[in-house]
XYZ file of C-alpha atoms in Angstrom:
661
model
C 0.000 0.000 0.000
C 0.958 3.595 -0.551
C 0.385 6.182 2.166
C 0.560 9.976 2.123
C 1.000 11.846 5.415
C 0.945 15.405 6.586
C 2.628 15.813 9.962
C 4.678 12.691 9.351
C 7.711 14.222 11.049
C 5.654 15.356 14.050
C 5.310 13.595 17.377
C 2.415 11.268 16.542
C 3.600 11.001 12.946
C 7.040 9.609 13.730
C 5.471 6.683 15.619
C 2.697 6.199 13.082
C 5.053 6.021 10.096
C 6.860 3.215 11.901
C 3.561 1.268 12.093
C 2.858 1.803 8.398
C 6.348 0.684 7.426
C 5.800 -2.514 9.395
C 2.924 -3.250 7.001
C 5.366 -3.131 4.078
C 3.995 0.024 2.557
C 5.622 3.022 0.928
C 5.120 6.275 2.804
C 5.062 9.723 1.206
C 5.668 12.474 3.755
C 4.834 16.121 3.170
C 7.750 18.271 4.326
C 8.924 21.804 3.905
C 12.337 22.033 2.272
C 14.068 23.186 5.504
C 12.793 19.999 7.215
C 14.444 17.545 4.836
C 17.280 17.039 7.293
C 14.815 16.136 10.025
C 13.197 13.550 7.741
C 16.596 12.058 6.959
C 17.262 11.634 10.684
C 13.900 9.908 11.060
C 14.730 7.547 8.187
C 17.767 6.455 10.190
C 15.537 5.928 13.209
C 13.110 3.851 11.153
C 15.918 1.944 9.440
C 14.773 2.711 5.898
C 15.991 4.733 2.921
C 14.241 7.127 0.549
C 12.730 4.245 -1.427
C 10.428 3.456 1.520
C 9.884 6.929 2.932
C 9.688 9.514 0.167
C 9.833 13.256 0.800
C 7.205 15.394 -0.917
C 8.083 19.091 -0.809
C 5.095 21.291 -0.041
C 3.420 23.718 2.327
C 0.480 22.934 4.571
C -1.023 26.401 4.251
C -1.018 26.522 0.425
C -3.661 25.221 -1.992
C -3.255 21.502 -2.684
C -0.573 21.552 0.040
C 1.652 23.527 -2.299
C 2.209 20.464 -4.537
C 3.048 21.310 -8.129
C 1.228 19.759 -11.080
C 4.042 17.307 -11.782
C 4.002 15.921 -8.259
C 0.219 15.635 -8.189
C 0.248 13.817 -11.516
C 2.852 11.335 -10.276
C 0.763 10.591 -7.183
C -2.602 10.460 -8.941
C -4.342 7.135 -8.477
C -1.467 5.621 -6.500
C -2.308 6.645 -2.920
C -4.439 4.260 -0.875
C -4.640 6.322 2.303
C -4.066 10.011 3.096
C -3.510 10.693 6.784
C -3.836 14.311 7.854
C -1.999 14.616 11.179
C -0.488 18.094 10.873
C -1.940 20.736 13.186
C -1.026 23.315 15.792
C -1.314 21.583 19.148
C 0.010 24.493 21.198
C -2.595 25.982 23.566
C -0.577 29.183 23.713
C -0.298 29.733 19.956
C -1.920 32.834 18.462
C -5.318 32.588 16.799
C -4.083 33.522 13.330
C -1.476 30.743 13.138
C -3.952 28.183 14.509
C -6.576 29.138 11.938
C -4.054 29.014 9.076
C -2.714 25.596 10.023
C -5.716 23.835 11.519
C -8.500 25.084 9.233
C -6.845 26.100 5.974
C -4.272 23.319 6.328
C -7.068 20.758 6.569
C -8.796 22.275 3.548
C -5.544 22.062 1.581
C -5.077 18.425 2.635
C -8.606 17.560 1.442
C -7.945 19.305 -1.880
C -4.681 17.424 -2.375
C -6.252 14.065 -1.495
C -8.981 14.657 -4.050
C -6.449 15.750 -6.678
C -4.487 12.542 -6.038
C -7.720 10.537 -6.260
C -6.777 8.871 -2.974
C -9.003 5.984 -1.890
C -9.371 7.103 1.754
C -8.893 10.293 3.766
C -8.141 9.995 7.493
C -8.456 13.157 9.575
C -6.805 13.166 12.996
C -8.957 15.665 14.840
C -9.093 16.061 18.635
C -11.517 15.883 21.539
C -11.077 19.678 21.463
C -13.623 19.643 18.603
C -16.311 19.141 21.250
C -15.429 22.477 22.844
C -16.368 22.642 26.496
C -19.529 20.581 26.101
C -21.083 19.742 29.449
C -21.929 16.070 29.692
C -21.226 13.014 27.542
C -20.141 13.718 23.961
C -20.796 10.778 21.648
C -18.742 9.822 18.610
C -21.686 10.608 16.332
C -22.031 14.131 17.766
C -20.509 17.214 16.163
C -22.884 20.175 15.827
C -23.680 19.854 19.533
C -20.232 21.207 20.484
C -20.419 24.304 22.647
C -18.246 26.981 24.283
C -15.733 27.139 21.448
C -14.315 30.482 22.565
C -10.687 29.347 22.818
C -8.894 29.481 19.421
C -7.619 25.924 19.745
C -11.091 24.518 20.410
C -12.664 26.583 17.648
C -10.068 25.793 14.974
C -10.115 22.055 15.732
C -13.903 22.086 15.444
C -13.823 24.067 12.207
C -11.145 21.822 10.689
C -13.293 18.770 11.337
C -16.211 20.618 9.760
C -14.137 21.095 6.596
C -13.726 17.316 6.288
C -17.385 16.575 6.994
C -18.712 19.142 4.507
C -16.073 19.394 1.791
C -14.336 16.024 1.475
C -15.684 14.082 -1.543
C -13.708 10.892 -0.990
C -14.358 8.317 1.776
C -13.143 9.691 5.088
C -12.755 8.682 8.707
C -12.307 10.982 11.698
C -10.309 10.271 14.842
C -10.484 12.315 18.031
C -7.533 11.513 20.285
C -7.538 12.638 23.890
C -4.696 14.663 25.379
C -1.680 12.839 23.925
C 1.342 12.401 26.186
C 4.546 10.377 25.922
C 5.083 6.727 25.029
C 3.920 4.394 27.788
C 7.060 2.237 27.477
C 9.794 4.818 26.947
C 8.188 8.079 28.052
C 9.323 9.742 24.806
C 7.706 13.120 24.204
C 8.713 16.088 22.064
C 7.386 19.101 23.961
C 5.832 20.408 27.166
C 2.057 20.368 26.841
C -1.065 19.344 28.753
C -0.247 17.802 32.135
C 3.450 18.496 31.563
C 2.780 22.157 32.356
C 2.273 21.146 35.995
C 5.481 19.137 36.285
C 7.609 22.158 37.157
C 5.184 23.015 39.966
C 5.434 19.439 41.264
C 9.212 19.590 41.052
C 9.330 22.842 43.024
C 7.101 21.388 45.725
C 9.395 18.349 45.898
C 12.407 20.573 46.450
C 10.614 22.581 49.134
C 8.943 19.836 51.183
C 9.680 16.251 52.250
C 7.644 13.630 50.407
C 5.664 12.696 53.522
C 4.231 16.202 54.031
C 0.606 16.344 52.758
C -0.366 19.375 50.675
C -3.599 21.035 49.589
C -4.620 21.011 45.958
C -7.558 21.072 43.571
C -9.961 18.393 42.416
C -10.957 19.680 38.978
C -12.684 17.910 36.128
C -11.651 14.756 34.296
C -8.800 15.137 31.797
C -8.644 12.523 29.091
C -4.979 11.535 28.846
C -3.713 8.844 26.465
C -0.168 7.730 25.589
C 1.006 8.164 22.012
C 1.526 4.424 21.460
C -2.150 3.730 22.165
C -3.190 6.422 19.677
C -1.007 5.133 16.830
C -1.917 1.483 17.489
C -5.637 2.278 17.416
C -5.289 4.586 14.398
C -3.328 1.977 12.451
C -5.835 -0.755 13.239
C -8.996 1.222 12.489
C -7.641 2.796 9.289
C -7.179 -0.631 7.709
C -10.609 -2.024 8.619
C -13.229 -2.430 5.902
C -16.574 -0.660 6.069
C -15.775 2.095 8.564
C -15.839 5.099 6.211
C -17.836 8.072 7.463
C -17.384 7.091 11.105
C -15.749 8.994 13.943
C -13.768 7.362 16.744
C -12.814 8.694 20.176
C -9.259 7.536 20.862
C -9.622 8.223 24.549
C -9.588 6.683 28.007
C -13.093 5.477 28.850
C -12.381 5.977 32.559
C -10.322 9.188 32.829
C -8.877 10.600 36.036
C -9.718 13.929 37.650
C -7.121 16.691 37.607
C -6.357 16.196 41.311
C -5.891 12.461 40.803
C -3.576 13.069 37.836
C -1.453 15.508 39.833
C -1.198 13.036 42.695
C -0.181 10.245 40.310
C 2.630 12.404 38.927
C 3.532 13.635 42.423
C 4.120 10.012 43.362
C 6.064 9.398 40.147
C 8.225 12.451 40.864
C 8.677 11.614 44.571
C 6.890 14.811 45.590
C 4.349 15.292 48.404
C 0.820 14.214 47.492
C -2.198 16.442 47.864
C -3.817 15.107 51.016
C -6.813 17.401 50.584
C -8.263 18.490 47.249
C -10.698 21.389 46.919
C -13.613 20.942 44.525
C -14.607 24.188 42.814
C -18.242 23.109 43.023
C -18.029 24.054 46.704
C -18.236 27.666 45.511
C -21.268 27.072 43.311
C -23.456 29.122 45.641
C -21.586 32.267 44.498
C -23.340 33.780 41.455
C -21.245 33.368 38.278
C -21.133 37.109 37.561
C -19.618 37.717 41.011
C -17.007 34.981 40.512
C -16.132 36.437 37.111
C -15.942 39.959 38.543
C -13.520 38.806 41.228
C -11.351 37.013 38.647
C -11.198 40.191 36.547
C -10.080 42.456 39.374
C -6.635 43.876 38.421
C -4.926 42.703 41.672
C -6.363 39.191 41.279
C -5.339 39.013 37.613
C -1.849 40.264 38.429
C -1.326 37.783 41.267
C -2.660 34.926 39.162
C -0.452 35.881 36.208
C 2.669 36.180 38.364
C 2.117 32.817 40.073
C 1.408 31.014 36.793
C 4.446 32.616 35.175
C 6.646 31.471 38.051
C 5.322 27.929 37.611
C 5.640 28.005 33.812
C 1.900 27.411 33.323
C 0.191 29.267 30.424
C -2.944 31.105 31.653
C -5.046 29.428 28.934
C -4.397 26.024 30.512
C -6.297 27.018 33.654
C -9.556 27.240 31.702
C -9.412 23.452 31.301
C -8.939 22.632 34.993
C -12.684 22.065 35.406
C -13.019 20.286 32.052
C -16.716 19.347 31.803
C -16.781 16.808 28.963
C -16.879 13.018 29.088
C -16.434 11.035 25.887
C -18.429 8.015 24.830
C -16.316 5.208 23.289
C -18.827 2.626 22.047
C -17.570 2.845 18.436
C -13.957 2.567 19.542
C -14.743 -0.415 21.765
C -16.568 -2.098 18.886
C -13.672 -1.880 16.424
C -10.996 -2.761 19.018
C -12.881 -5.763 20.365
C -10.744 -8.874 20.108
C -7.455 -6.942 19.856
C -4.902 -6.255 22.568
C -5.102 -2.500 21.964
C -6.222 -0.711 25.122
C -5.400 2.390 27.138
C -2.961 1.526 29.948
C -3.808 2.957 33.368
C -1.874 6.126 34.081
C -0.223 4.940 37.338
C 1.402 2.070 35.424
C 3.399 4.337 33.117
C 3.493 7.728 34.910
C 7.030 7.037 36.271
C 8.523 6.716 32.760
C 6.640 9.837 31.624
C 8.058 11.805 34.553
C 11.546 10.390 34.139
C 11.675 11.278 30.434
C 10.468 14.821 31.156
C 12.984 15.385 33.924
C 15.868 14.053 31.811
C 14.930 15.609 28.486
C 12.204 18.283 28.651
C 12.626 20.100 31.961
C 13.042 23.781 30.913
C 15.897 24.150 33.386
C 17.950 21.708 31.307
C 18.096 24.279 28.516
C 19.298 27.131 30.699
C 22.943 27.773 31.386
C 23.059 26.756 35.036
C 26.787 27.158 35.439
C 28.212 29.853 37.649
C 30.254 31.163 34.719
C 27.189 31.370 32.530
C 25.442 33.395 35.223
C 28.142 35.854 36.336
C 30.673 36.154 33.523
C 31.103 39.857 32.790
C 28.655 40.777 35.583
C 29.514 43.116 38.477
C 29.445 41.089 41.695
C 30.090 42.642 45.102
C 31.195 40.499 48.056
C 31.634 42.069 51.491
C 33.879 40.501 54.103
C 35.800 38.896 51.252
C 39.189 38.377 52.909
C 38.422 35.279 54.970
C 35.985 32.439 55.523
C 32.837 32.272 53.419
C 33.535 35.614 51.735
C 36.984 34.585 50.538
C 35.795 31.198 49.272
C 32.909 32.914 47.453
C 35.250 35.490 45.923
C 37.502 32.716 44.628
C 34.573 30.994 42.896
C 33.302 34.232 41.344
C 36.763 35.269 40.151
C 37.288 31.870 38.542
C 33.872 32.162 36.853
C 34.820 35.425 35.129
C 32.862 37.930 37.203
C 33.853 41.577 37.472
C 34.511 41.075 41.155
C 34.316 43.886 43.690
C 35.579 42.895 47.123
C 35.402 44.928 50.273
C 36.898 44.450 53.720
C 38.064 46.483 56.668
C 41.830 45.737 56.683
C 43.729 47.249 53.748
C 46.750 44.945 53.929
C 44.697 41.750 53.919
C 42.452 43.109 51.182
C 45.443 43.846 48.957
C 46.886 40.369 49.559
C 43.609 38.682 48.617
C 43.173 40.885 45.538
C 46.701 40.093 44.352
C 46.179 36.366 44.845
C 42.911 36.401 42.908
C 44.375 38.507 40.102
C 47.293 36.084 39.839
C 44.727 33.402 39.006
C 43.275 35.552 36.218
C 40.493 37.260 38.140
C 39.096 40.698 37.267
C 39.349 42.122 40.793
C 38.518 45.538 42.220
C 39.307 45.906 45.916
C 37.930 48.772 48.014
C 38.593 49.172 51.703
C 35.474 49.664 53.825
C 34.338 49.285 57.422
C 30.775 48.142 56.815
C 29.745 49.035 60.349
C 30.451 52.691 59.519
C 27.517 54.183 57.583
C 29.593 56.967 56.019
C 32.140 54.390 54.894
C 29.316 52.356 53.368
C 28.109 55.395 51.427
C 31.633 56.042 50.171
C 31.953 52.392 49.115
C 28.653 52.526 47.204
C 29.629 55.745 45.419
C 33.044 54.378 44.449
C 31.574 51.160 43.047
C 28.871 52.971 41.076
C 31.308 55.598 39.778
C 33.713 52.906 38.571
C 31.276 50.239 37.386
C 27.931 51.963 36.849
C 25.795 49.320 38.532
C 25.860 46.097 40.557
C 24.350 42.843 39.304
C 24.888 40.732 42.425
C 25.408 41.936 45.992
C 26.542 39.345 48.543
C 26.095 40.742 52.062
C 28.567 38.477 53.823
C 30.435 40.749 56.257
C 29.148 40.020 59.728
C 29.843 39.834 63.423
C 28.843 36.926 65.660
C 28.769 36.869 69.466
C 28.237 33.682 71.462
C 27.318 34.665 74.990
C 24.443 33.805 77.326
C 22.069 36.593 78.240
C 22.918 36.065 81.895
C 26.482 37.110 81.025
C 25.327 40.074 78.907
C 23.404 42.279 81.336
C 26.211 44.857 81.311
C 27.151 44.354 77.630
C 24.484 46.235 75.691
C 27.173 47.194 73.215
C 27.174 43.570 71.981
C 23.687 44.138 70.627
C 24.605 47.503 69.165
C 27.713 46.177 67.394
C 25.986 43.199 65.793
C 23.044 45.335 64.688
C 25.346 48.007 63.295
C 27.255 45.647 61.010
C 24.867 42.783 60.303
C 21.735 44.883 59.811
C 22.450 48.573 59.265
C 25.587 47.981 57.173
C 23.809 45.537 54.866
C 20.720 47.714 54.522
C 22.908 50.721 53.737
C 24.486 48.841 50.827
C 21.143 47.540 49.566
C 19.637 51.029 49.624
C 22.713 52.399 47.899
C 22.808 49.911 45.045
C 19.039 49.402 44.637
C 18.201 52.529 42.579
C 20.446 51.415 39.712
C 19.108 47.851 39.978
C 15.516 49.081 39.798
C 16.272 51.366 36.879
C 17.874 48.504 34.958
C 15.167 46.065 36.165
C 17.876 43.608 37.098
C 19.582 42.818 40.375
C 20.115 40.113 42.968
C 20.804 40.588 46.682
C 22.112 37.611 48.650
C 22.145 37.870 52.427
C 24.293 35.441 54.386
C 22.026 34.783 57.325
C 22.169 32.016 59.915
C 20.459 28.769 60.771
C 20.091 30.361 64.191
C 17.299 32.538 62.756
C 15.320 29.361 62.115
C 16.243 27.565 65.340
C 16.186 30.595 67.689
C 19.620 29.622 68.924
C 20.365 30.306 72.605
C 23.548 32.284 73.403
C 23.227 34.023 70.016
C 20.447 36.489 70.822
C 22.454 39.515 69.642
C 23.623 37.846 66.424
C 20.302 36.143 65.580
C 18.308 39.317 66.230
C 20.446 41.311 63.789
C 20.179 38.632 61.108
C 16.429 38.311 61.691
C 16.061 42.031 61.177
C 17.862 41.775 57.830
C 15.642 38.837 56.839
C 12.509 40.835 57.639
C 13.757 43.878 55.724
C 14.558 41.711 52.694
C 11.128 40.084 52.684
C 9.468 43.499 52.726
C 11.758 44.849 49.991
C 11.192 41.760 47.846
C 7.447 42.285 48.065
C 7.882 45.843 46.772
C 10.325 45.018 43.972
C 9.121 41.580 42.866
C 7.689 42.905 39.587
C 10.874 44.853 38.813
C 13.155 41.797 38.669
C 15.176 42.738 41.744
C 15.286 39.596 43.847
C 16.491 38.574 47.284
C 17.933 35.286 48.499
C 18.489 34.494 52.161
C 20.970 31.759 53.011
C 20.394 30.398 56.508
C 23.956 29.186 56.787
C 24.657 26.303 59.183
C 27.793 26.220 61.312
C 30.831 26.892 59.106
C 34.449 26.514 60.213
C 35.628 30.113 59.789
C 37.672 32.586 61.865
C 34.331 33.873 63.207
C 33.796 30.713 65.293
C 37.475 30.148 66.126
C 37.242 31.681 69.641
C 34.682 29.023 70.610
C 36.994 26.037 71.031
C 34.170 23.565 71.563
C 33.282 23.953 67.871
C 36.538 22.175 67.038
C 34.830 18.956 68.126
C 31.433 19.305 66.393
C 30.452 18.847 62.704
C 30.827 21.990 60.579
C 30.795 22.951 56.915
C 33.990 24.029 55.218
C 34.142 27.544 53.741
C 34.211 26.004 50.265
C 30.971 24.088 50.955
C 29.395 27.295 52.216
C 30.610 29.169 49.129
C 28.940 26.546 46.954
C 25.642 27.421 48.647
C 26.264 31.047 47.655
C 27.066 29.963 44.099
C 23.810 27.975 43.964
C 21.950 31.048 45.204
C 23.444 33.162 42.411
C 22.602 30.616 39.728
C 19.105 29.540 40.818
C 17.940 32.696 42.650
C 15.725 30.915 45.211
C 13.972 32.839 47.958
C 15.813 30.888 50.644
C 18.511 28.270 50.998
C 18.475 26.298 54.226
C 19.216 22.815 55.463
C 16.341 20.387 56.011
C 17.077 20.513 59.735
C 16.788 24.284 59.683
C 13.449 24.152 57.844
C 12.220 21.487 60.273
C 13.184 23.684 63.223
C 11.232 26.592 61.758
C 8.159 24.402 61.200
C 8.478 22.971 64.709
C 8.608 26.440 66.255
C 5.515 27.391 64.250
C 3.468 24.298 65.089
C 4.816 23.272 68.505
C 6.776 26.219 69.906
C 7.080 24.793 73.407
C 8.647 21.592 72.082
C 11.149 23.601 70.059
C 11.953 25.685 73.092
C 12.592 22.571 75.207
C 14.941 21.090 72.593
C 16.941 24.297 72.316
C 17.074 24.635 76.112
C 18.413 21.083 76.317
C 21.248 22.015 73.978
C 21.829 25.251 75.890
C 22.301 23.359 79.140
C 24.486 20.726 77.507
C 27.019 23.171 76.028
C 28.663 25.750 78.343
C 29.715 29.294 77.547
C 33.257 29.662 76.312
C 35.856 30.835 78.874
C 36.177 34.123 76.950
C 32.429 34.755 77.155
C 32.551 34.029 80.886
C 35.383 36.535 81.317
C 38.219 34.024 81.635
C 41.477 34.470 79.729
C 42.224 30.748 79.771
C 43.151 29.374 76.380
C 42.575 25.817 77.495
C 40.391 23.854 75.145
C 37.241 22.647 76.968
C 36.666 18.925 77.195
C 33.854 17.545 75.075
C 31.754 14.657 76.352
C 30.404 11.758 74.306
C 26.869 13.049 74.898
C 27.796 16.456 73.512
C 29.370 14.945 70.392
C 26.321 12.714 69.805
C 23.876 15.588 70.306
C 25.852 17.867 67.972
C 25.985 15.129 65.337
C 22.191 14.727 65.451
C 21.695 18.504 65.325
C 24.344 18.947 62.643
C 25.038 22.549 61.728
C 23.047 24.146 64.578
C 24.701 26.716 66.790
C 24.981 25.909 70.528
């Protein structure tokens, strides 16, 4: 047999051609000239040459598919089946392109099939042709379609109408459900349908442990089918005798609700499941015009748009959450009876769908997620850059090609660090500054802006930590003043200095090196934690004001790091700590991924515990407070003797890894 296909190089087409080749036929594939290379690659995949799969140069949107008279003459009377698969399947595509491809493309395919005098015309339509019909849509229904407002629904309906009213050769119509990847391999070619929610699921997985239940939506039933079912059914039905003029729903007869689908993919992606799902019908008592008015309020529209954009979900997709249509399959069941062709249940193949997406289609895979790709040629400012976390961060940024501005209080040390980084090829600009001095901060900001014009990334790392019990601090109010002056006021001064240029350019990233103590409410660190908490609160407020201007904030609740800052507390020599390089990698991740917060799981757990069971959290922290004494220096002793560490202390510190005591 001889077959002619439009869309033969598309997602469904590439699998369908393989089925036709297995029947021993010759396949003619309509391609645009620029796509010849793609067809050649597919021939290699199919294991055939151009004698089995022949390219026919044309254009879907031109009369007779753009085929010239010579080509049409050569094909006349030789084609047994024309399969029209080509269409725009993108929900976000503009109306003009959808109309040109879906409606006029179908008309051109019908014209070409008639000019070839093909024996059969097979139109691959879609369940979208039913619009948003409420109830059960049968295979013999068409005119009953309703709510065709969306361009995709309307153009798929109109394209099917072209076949029904204009095609003068025997035709068959197929309405596949929402086609996703292959049930055995997961192969898919683009993000569409349920895939739009995968990024949301992935983000939830990164934010919460798998055992934490979440709240979601119930929604309507989405008819999802794997591509292998569609091509198997299409191949079988197309070659049956006596089925001309019929329409077949290539769908799942028992589809899942949106909430069930999300939970199935949450399980496949090892993300928390939605323990409670809200059914929109609960709000049915609210008059529709009121619901619509609320949805159209500018603040509501803006919030909705921003959230969907962050999740990578096109707004048009949300109109299908409460999909109202069920599809009757009696004709499909009749023609598939006695075969092994059936729709597999989604839970059985969801893991391979998820795995293929995460390995091949995740949008993050196509972004340059290297530190060099993020900061090369960008102005990055690191305070406190001559030791510890700041120095390790500066080394990574210099190596990645940043225009690196480093600031520190001691001129000699600053010059040494700058020289060492420049010797390794870094583009270094060192400016002395005491970040606890507001006038010095202003001078630093002016110098940086005068020399570099703007700042792309500001890393507020310079800080002061004091470990001392409150009972030893009654006459040391200056401890609280000093930590607040540097950790809070100094950082805010820099943010307020650099922010105007960031806002004007609509680009900027502020990274604050905070502490796990902010999450755990660490005893003995009241002065330090309070200053860092103040900076956290300021940053949250600023982020809320500047969110729509692309100036973002990241807080890193850093666990215990072995730096000169903790050196005076000798007991830390015997407890688990991060290295400065490990801490600097957290900063690098913050620069690349721009999350709102980076914290350890233990830190997040401590924050949740303090929110849900504050007394329990208080008891745990008090236990640690009593187990670990103040350092001799904090108690006023000049003894340099290293305190002895008990087995219990080591065990407790290991369990509470990274927490300050």
